[in-house]
Coordinates of C-alpha atoms and ligand atoms in Angstrom, one line a residue:
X743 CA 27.0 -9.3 -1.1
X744 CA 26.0 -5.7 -0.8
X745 CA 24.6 -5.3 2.8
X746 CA 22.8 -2.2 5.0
X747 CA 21.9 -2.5 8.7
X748 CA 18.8 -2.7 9.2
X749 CA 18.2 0.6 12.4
X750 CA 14.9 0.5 14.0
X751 CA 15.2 2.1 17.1
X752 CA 16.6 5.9 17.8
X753 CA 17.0 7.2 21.1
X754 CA 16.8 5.0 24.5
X755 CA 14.9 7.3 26.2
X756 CA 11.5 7.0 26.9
X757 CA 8.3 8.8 26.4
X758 CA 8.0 9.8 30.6
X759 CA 5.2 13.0 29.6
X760 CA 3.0 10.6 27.4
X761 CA 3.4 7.6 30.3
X762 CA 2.2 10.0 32.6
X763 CA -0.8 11.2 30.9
X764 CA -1.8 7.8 29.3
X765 CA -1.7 6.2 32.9
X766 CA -3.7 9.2 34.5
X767 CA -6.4 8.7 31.1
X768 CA -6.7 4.9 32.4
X769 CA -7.2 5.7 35.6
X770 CA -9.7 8.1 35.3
X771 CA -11.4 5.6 33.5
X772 CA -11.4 2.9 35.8
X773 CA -12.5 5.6 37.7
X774 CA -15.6 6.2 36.1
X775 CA -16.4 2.3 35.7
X776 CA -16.0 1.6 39.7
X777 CA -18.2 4.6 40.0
X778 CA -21.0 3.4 37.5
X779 CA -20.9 0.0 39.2
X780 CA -21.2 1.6 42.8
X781 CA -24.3 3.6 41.3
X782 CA -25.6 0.3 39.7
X783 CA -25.5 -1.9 42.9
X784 CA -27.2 1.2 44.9
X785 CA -29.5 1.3 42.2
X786 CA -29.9 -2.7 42.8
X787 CA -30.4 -2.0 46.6
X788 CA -32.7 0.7 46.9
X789 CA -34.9 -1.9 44.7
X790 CA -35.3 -3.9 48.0
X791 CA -35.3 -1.1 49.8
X792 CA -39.0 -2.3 51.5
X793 CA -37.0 -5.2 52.6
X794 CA -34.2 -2.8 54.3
X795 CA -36.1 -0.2 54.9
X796 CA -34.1 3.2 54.6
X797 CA -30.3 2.9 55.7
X798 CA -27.5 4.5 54.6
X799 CA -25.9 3.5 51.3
X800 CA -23.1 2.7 52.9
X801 CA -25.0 0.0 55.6
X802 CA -27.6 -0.8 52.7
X803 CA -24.0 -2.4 50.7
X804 CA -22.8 -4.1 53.6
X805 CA -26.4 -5.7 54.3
X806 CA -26.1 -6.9 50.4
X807 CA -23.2 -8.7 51.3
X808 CA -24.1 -10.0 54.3
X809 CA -27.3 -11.5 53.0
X810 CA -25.6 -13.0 50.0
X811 CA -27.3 -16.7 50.5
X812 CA -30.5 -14.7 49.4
X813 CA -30.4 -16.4 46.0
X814 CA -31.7 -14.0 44.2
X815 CA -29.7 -11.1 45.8
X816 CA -26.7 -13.5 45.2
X817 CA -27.7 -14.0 41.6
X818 CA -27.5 -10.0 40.7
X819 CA -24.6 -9.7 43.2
X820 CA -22.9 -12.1 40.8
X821 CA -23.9 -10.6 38.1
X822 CA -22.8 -7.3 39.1
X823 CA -19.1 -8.1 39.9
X824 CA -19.2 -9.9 36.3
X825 CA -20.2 -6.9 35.0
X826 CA -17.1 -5.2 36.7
X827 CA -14.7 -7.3 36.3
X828 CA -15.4 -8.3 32.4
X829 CA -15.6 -4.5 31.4
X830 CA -12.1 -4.1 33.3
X831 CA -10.7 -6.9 31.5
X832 CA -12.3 -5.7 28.3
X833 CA -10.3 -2.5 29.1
X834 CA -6.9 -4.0 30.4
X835 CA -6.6 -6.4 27.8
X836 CA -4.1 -6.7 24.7
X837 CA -4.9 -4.9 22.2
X838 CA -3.6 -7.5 19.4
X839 CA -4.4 -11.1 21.3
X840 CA -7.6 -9.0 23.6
X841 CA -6.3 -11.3 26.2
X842 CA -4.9 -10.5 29.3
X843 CA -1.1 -10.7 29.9
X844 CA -0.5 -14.2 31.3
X845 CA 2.3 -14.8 33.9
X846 CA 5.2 -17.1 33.5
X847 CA 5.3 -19.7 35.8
X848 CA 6.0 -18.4 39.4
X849 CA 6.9 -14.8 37.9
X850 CA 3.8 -12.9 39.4
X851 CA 4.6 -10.4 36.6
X852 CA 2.0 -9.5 34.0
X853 CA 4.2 -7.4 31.6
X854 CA 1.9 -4.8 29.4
X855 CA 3.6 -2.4 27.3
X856 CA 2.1 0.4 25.9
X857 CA 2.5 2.6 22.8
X858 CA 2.6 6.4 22.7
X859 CA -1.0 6.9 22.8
X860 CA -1.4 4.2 25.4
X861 CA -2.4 1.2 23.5
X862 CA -1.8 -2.0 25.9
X863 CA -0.3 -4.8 24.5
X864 CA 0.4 -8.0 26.3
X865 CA 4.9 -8.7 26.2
X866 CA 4.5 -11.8 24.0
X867 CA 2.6 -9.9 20.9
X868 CA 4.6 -6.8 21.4
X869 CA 7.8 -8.8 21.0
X870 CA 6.0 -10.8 17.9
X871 CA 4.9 -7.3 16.0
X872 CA 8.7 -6.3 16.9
X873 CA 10.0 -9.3 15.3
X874 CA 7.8 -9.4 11.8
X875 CA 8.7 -6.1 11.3
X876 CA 12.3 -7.0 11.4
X877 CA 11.5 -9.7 9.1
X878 CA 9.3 -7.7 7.0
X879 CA 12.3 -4.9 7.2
X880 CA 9.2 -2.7 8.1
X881 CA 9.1 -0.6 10.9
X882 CA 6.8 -1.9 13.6
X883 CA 3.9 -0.4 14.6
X884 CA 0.8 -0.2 16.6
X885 CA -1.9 -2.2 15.1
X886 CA -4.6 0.2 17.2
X887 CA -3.3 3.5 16.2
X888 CA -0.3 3.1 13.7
X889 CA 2.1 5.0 15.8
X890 CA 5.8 3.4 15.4
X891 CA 6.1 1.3 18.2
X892 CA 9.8 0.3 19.6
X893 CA 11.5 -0.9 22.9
X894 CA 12.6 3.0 23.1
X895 CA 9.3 4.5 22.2
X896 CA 7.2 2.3 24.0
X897 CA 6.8 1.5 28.5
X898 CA 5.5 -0.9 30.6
X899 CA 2.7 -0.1 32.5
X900 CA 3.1 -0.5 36.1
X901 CA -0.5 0.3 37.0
X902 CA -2.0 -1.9 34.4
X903 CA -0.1 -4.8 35.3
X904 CA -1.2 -4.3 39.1
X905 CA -4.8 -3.8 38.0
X906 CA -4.6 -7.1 35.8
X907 CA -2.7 -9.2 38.7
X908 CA -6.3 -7.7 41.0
X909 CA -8.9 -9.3 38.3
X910 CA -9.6 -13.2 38.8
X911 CA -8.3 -15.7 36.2
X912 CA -9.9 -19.2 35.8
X913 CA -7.6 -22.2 36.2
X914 CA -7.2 -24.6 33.1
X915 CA -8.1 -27.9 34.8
X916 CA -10.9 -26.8 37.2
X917 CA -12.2 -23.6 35.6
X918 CA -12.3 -21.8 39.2
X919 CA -11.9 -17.7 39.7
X920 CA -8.9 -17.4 41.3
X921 CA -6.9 -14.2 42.0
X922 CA -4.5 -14.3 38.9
X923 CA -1.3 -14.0 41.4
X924 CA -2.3 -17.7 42.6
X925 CA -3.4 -19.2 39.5
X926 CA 0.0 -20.2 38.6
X927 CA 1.1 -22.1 42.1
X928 CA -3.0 -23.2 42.3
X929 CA -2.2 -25.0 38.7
X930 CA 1.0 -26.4 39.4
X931 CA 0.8 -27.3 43.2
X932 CA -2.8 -27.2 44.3
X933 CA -5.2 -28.1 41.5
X934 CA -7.0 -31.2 42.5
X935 CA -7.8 -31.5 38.7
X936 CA -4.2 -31.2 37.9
X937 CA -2.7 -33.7 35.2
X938 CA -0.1 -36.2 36.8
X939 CA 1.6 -39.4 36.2
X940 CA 1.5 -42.4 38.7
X941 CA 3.8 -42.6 41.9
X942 CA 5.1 -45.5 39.9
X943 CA 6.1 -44.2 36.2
X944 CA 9.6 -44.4 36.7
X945 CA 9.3 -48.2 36.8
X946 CA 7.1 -48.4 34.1
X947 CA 3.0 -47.1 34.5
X948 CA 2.1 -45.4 32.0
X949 CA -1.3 -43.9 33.6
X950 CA -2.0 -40.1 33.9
X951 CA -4.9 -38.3 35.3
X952 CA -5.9 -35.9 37.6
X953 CA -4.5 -35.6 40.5
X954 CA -7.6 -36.4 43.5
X955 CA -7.9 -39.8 41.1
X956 CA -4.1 -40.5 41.7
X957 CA -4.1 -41.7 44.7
X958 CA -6.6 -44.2 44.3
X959 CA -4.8 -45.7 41.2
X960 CA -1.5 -46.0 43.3
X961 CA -3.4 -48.4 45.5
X962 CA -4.4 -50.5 43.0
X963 CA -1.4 -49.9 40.2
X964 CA 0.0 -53.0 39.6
X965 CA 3.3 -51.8 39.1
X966 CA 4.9 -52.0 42.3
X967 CA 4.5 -55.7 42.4
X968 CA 5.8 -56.5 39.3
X969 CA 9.2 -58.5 39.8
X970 CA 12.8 -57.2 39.3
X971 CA 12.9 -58.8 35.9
X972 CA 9.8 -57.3 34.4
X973 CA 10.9 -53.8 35.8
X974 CA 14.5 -54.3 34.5
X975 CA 13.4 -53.3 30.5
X976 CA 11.9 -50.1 32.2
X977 CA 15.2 -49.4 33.8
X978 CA 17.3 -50.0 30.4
X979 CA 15.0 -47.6 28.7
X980 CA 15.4 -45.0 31.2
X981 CA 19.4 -45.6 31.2
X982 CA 19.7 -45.0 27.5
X983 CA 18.4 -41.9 27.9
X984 CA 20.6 -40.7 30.4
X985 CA 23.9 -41.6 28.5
X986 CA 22.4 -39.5 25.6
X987 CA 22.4 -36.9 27.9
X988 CA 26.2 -37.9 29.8
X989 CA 27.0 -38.1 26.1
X990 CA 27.1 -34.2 25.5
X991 CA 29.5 -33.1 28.6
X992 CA 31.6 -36.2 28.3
X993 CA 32.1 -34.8 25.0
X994 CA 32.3 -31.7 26.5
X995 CA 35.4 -32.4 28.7
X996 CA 37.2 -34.2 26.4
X997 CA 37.1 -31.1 24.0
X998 CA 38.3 -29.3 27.5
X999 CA 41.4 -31.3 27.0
X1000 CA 42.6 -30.4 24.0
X1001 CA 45.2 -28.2 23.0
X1002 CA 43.9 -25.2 20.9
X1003 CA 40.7 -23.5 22.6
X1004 CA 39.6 -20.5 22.1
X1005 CA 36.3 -18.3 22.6
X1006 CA 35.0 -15.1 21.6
X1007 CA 32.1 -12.7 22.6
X1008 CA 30.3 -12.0 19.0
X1009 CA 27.1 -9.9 18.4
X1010 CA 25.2 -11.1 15.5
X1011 CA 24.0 -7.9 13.2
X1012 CA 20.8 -7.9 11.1
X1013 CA 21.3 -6.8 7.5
X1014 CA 19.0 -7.3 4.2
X1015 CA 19.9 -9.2 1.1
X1016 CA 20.2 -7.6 -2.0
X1017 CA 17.7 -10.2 -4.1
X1018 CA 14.7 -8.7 -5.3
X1019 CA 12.8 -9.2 -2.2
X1020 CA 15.2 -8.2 0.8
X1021 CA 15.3 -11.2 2.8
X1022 CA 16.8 -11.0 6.3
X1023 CA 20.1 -12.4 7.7
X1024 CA 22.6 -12.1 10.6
X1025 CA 25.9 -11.6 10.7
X1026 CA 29.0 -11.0 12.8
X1027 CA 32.3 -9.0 12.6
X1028 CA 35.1 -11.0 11.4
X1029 CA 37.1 -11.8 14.2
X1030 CA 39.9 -14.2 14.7
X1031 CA 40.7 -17.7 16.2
X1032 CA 43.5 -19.8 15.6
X1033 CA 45.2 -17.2 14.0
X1034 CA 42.2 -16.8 10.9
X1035 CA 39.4 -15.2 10.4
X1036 CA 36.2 -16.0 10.6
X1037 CA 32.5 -15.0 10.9
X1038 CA 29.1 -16.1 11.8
X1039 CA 26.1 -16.1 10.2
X1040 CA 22.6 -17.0 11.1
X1041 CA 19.1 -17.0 9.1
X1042 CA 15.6 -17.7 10.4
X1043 CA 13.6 -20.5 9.4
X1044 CA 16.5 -22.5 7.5
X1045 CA 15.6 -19.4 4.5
X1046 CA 11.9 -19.8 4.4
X1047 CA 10.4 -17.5 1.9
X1048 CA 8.1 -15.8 4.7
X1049 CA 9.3 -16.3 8.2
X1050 CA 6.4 -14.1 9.1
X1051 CA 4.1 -16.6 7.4
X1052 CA 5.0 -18.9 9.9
X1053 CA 4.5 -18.9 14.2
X1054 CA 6.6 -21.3 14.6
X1055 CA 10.2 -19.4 14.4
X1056 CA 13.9 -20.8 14.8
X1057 CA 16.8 -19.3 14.1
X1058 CA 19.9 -21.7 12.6
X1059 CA 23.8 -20.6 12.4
X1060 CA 26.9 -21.2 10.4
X1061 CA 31.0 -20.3 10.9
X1062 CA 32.5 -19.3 8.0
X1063 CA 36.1 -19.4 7.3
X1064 CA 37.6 -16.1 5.6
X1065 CA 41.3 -16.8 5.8
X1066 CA 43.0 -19.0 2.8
X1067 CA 43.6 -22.9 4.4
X1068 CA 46.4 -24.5 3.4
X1069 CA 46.0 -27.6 6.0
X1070 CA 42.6 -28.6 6.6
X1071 CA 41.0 -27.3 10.3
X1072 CA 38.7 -29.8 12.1
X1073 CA 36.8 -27.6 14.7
X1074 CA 34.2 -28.4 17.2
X1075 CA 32.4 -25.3 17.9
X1076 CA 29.3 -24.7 20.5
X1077 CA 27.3 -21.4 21.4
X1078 CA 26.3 -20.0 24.0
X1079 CA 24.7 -17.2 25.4
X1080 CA 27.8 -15.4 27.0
X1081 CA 28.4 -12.6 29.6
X1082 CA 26.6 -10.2 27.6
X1083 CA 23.6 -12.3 25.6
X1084 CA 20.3 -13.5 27.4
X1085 CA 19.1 -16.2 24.8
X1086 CA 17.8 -19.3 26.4
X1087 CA 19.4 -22.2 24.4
X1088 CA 20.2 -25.6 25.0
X1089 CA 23.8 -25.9 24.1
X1090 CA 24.8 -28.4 21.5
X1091 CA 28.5 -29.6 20.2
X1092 CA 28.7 -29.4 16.1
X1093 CA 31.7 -30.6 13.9
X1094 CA 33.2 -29.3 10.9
X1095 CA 36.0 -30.1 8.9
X1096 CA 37.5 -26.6 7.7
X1097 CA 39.4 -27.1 3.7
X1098 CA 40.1 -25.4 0.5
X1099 CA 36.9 -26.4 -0.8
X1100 CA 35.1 -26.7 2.2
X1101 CA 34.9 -22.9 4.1
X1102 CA 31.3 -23.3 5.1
X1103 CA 29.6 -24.6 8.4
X1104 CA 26.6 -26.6 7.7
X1105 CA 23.6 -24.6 8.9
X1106 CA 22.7 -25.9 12.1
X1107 CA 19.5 -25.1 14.3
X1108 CA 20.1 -22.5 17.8
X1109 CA 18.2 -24.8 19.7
X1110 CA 16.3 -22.0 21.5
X1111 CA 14.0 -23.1 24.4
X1112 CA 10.3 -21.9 21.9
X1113 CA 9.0 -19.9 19.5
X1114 CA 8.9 -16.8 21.8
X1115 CA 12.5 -16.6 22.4
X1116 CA 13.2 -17.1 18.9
X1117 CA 11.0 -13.4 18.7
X1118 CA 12.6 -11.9 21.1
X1119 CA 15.9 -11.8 19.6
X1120 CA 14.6 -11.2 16.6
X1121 CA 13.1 -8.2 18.2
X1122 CA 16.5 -7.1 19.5
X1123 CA 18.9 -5.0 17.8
X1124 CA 21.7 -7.5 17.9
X1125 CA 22.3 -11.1 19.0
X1126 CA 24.7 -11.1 21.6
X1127 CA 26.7 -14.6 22.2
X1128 CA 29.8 -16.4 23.3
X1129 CA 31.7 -19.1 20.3
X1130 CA 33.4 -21.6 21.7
X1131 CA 35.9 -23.4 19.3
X1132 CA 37.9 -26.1 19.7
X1133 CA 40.4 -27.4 17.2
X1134 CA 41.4 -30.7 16.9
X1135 CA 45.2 -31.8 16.0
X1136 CA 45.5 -34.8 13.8
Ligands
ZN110 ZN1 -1.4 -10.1 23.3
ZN111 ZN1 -1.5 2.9 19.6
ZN112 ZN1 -7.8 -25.7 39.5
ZN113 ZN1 0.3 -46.7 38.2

């Protein structure tokens, strides 16, 4: 199979002039809005200015704000800061999703990145126009301006993300404004509207709701005075699926007992088919482990025509035998992301039984923690990892 490396990216420094300038261009900008809305709440004041008579228009704003139960004076007050904060939000947001970058949970980081003419885009669709160019085997670029975008080329954008973490988000149970660098603790912790399950689930109540209802269901749940017997089931249930889990690193340290180990540090390499439409694939440098060789290779979407049809994005792996067998090889083999990889996976323990007719792996699914990270190593240049391989002696 005739294969080329598929090279994206060029130099690893970045564009420090063009950061410079696009940062001082935004905020000049923001600039000029604060200013227009300073003019426009002056403007708004000196409309009542019979009522205030003729201050300063620095005392006339601080009477508007102390005089805020004036319903109508709170009405355009509201309006105003609206006014601000949606046109700064208008201007902060994502160019591709128009939304504005949302925070991980308890990361108070709201990464933009930015291309060469200072487009924003939030992390999670720069990653995504990263990764359907690689699956494309286009080069990716910046759906506002068509410049080529790249980790290299492109920049966070430190003011931005302050500026964004400033502007109130509303919180998805109870719609309030809150500063967006509470919203995530106020959701998780604090919401009164919060989703949760009853004190008692563990032993079997299956209620949910918000969270102010939840204590008034605990009182009258009738769980906790059901008798031993009828909570027993519950407690079966809830065993089984713990000794699915045990199952794994039982398995784990049994394979830790056997006699032929053996891991390697392998970097998985995009490269292009040669069909007649180049469809992409990963693969690793042979390398050696019980004294043959062997490589990896990994595909997206278990070979889908068009990954980039498709949100939802996994990535699946095989080993393949390259040496000639004249015994046949059982191996357990696991991966992992390794000293030098950063893919979040849940680890899981395959089996294959290595033979003259048999050199293959089955395929078998990276069970990557979403979609996302599934993107972001797509969007990589190469797939760093750590193969585990355990051989089994008959
Ligand atoms: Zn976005
Ligand atoms: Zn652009
Ligand atoms: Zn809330
Ligand atoms: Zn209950």
């Amino acid at each position: 199979m005739e294969s080329s490396v598929v090279v994206m990216d060029t130099n690893p420094t970045t564009n420090a002039i063009n950061s410079q300038t696009t940062a001082a261009n935004l905020m000049e900008r923001i600039e000029e809005i604060t200013e227009e809305i300073v003019s426009e709440m002056s403007d708004a004041i000196s409309d009542h200015s019979d009522r205030y008579g003729s201050q300063s228009p620095k005392k006339r704003l601080k009477t508007e704000a102390s005089i805020g139960d004036h319903s109508d004076d709170k009405h355009k007050h509201l309006v105003m800061k609206d006014k601000l904060e949606h046109r700064l939000g208008g201007i902060l947001c994502c160019a591709v999703c128009l939304d504005l970058p949302k925070s991980g949970i308890f990361q108070f980081c709201f990464i933009q990145i930015k291309c060469t003419n200072g487009h924003l885009m939030c992390a999670g669709c720069f990653t995504h126009l990263l990764a359907d160019a690689r699956l494309r085997d286009e080069t990716a670029t910046c759906p506002n301006c068509r410049c080529v975008i790249s980790r290299d080329l492109c920049s966070r954008n430190l003011a931005v993300e302050k500026a964004v973490c400033e502007l109130p988000g509303l919180c998805r149970f109870c719609s309030k404004e809150l500063p967006r660098v509470l919203l995530d603790k106020h959701q998780v912790d604090y919401c009164e509207e919060r989703i949760v399950r009853c004190t008692f689930a563990r032993i079997g109540c299956p209620w949910s709701g918000p969270f102010h209802e939840s204590g008034p269901h605990a009182e009258t749940c009738i769980h906790p005075n059901k008798s031993g017997r009828e909570v027993l089931d519950v407690l079966i249930g809830l065993d089984k699926e713990t000794i699915e889990e045990k199952k794994l690193y039982d398995s784990i340290f049994d394979l830790l007992s056997f006699e032929k180990i053996t891991f390697n540090d392998l970097q998985l390499k995009p490269y292009r088919t040669d069909e007649y439409i180049h469809k992409l694939y990963y693969e690793t440098s042979r390398f050696t482990a019980f004294n043959t060789q062997w490589v990896v290779k990994a595909r997206v979407n278990e070979d889908q025509r068009d990954p980039t049809q498709s949100c939802e994005r996994q990535l699946s792996y095989q080993i393949v035998l390259k040496s000639k067998l004249t015994t046949p090889m059982a191996i357990h083999y696991v991966i992992l992301k390794g000293p030098f990889g950063d893919m979040k996976l849940h680890p899981r323990l395959y089996k294959h039984e290595f033979n003259e007719s048999s050199n293959e792996s089955p395929f078998q699914v990276i069970s990557l923690h979403d979609s996302h990270e599934c993107n972001k190593l797509l969007a990589a240049k190469a797939i760093n990892f750590r193969l585990i391989m355990f051989q089994m002696q008959k």
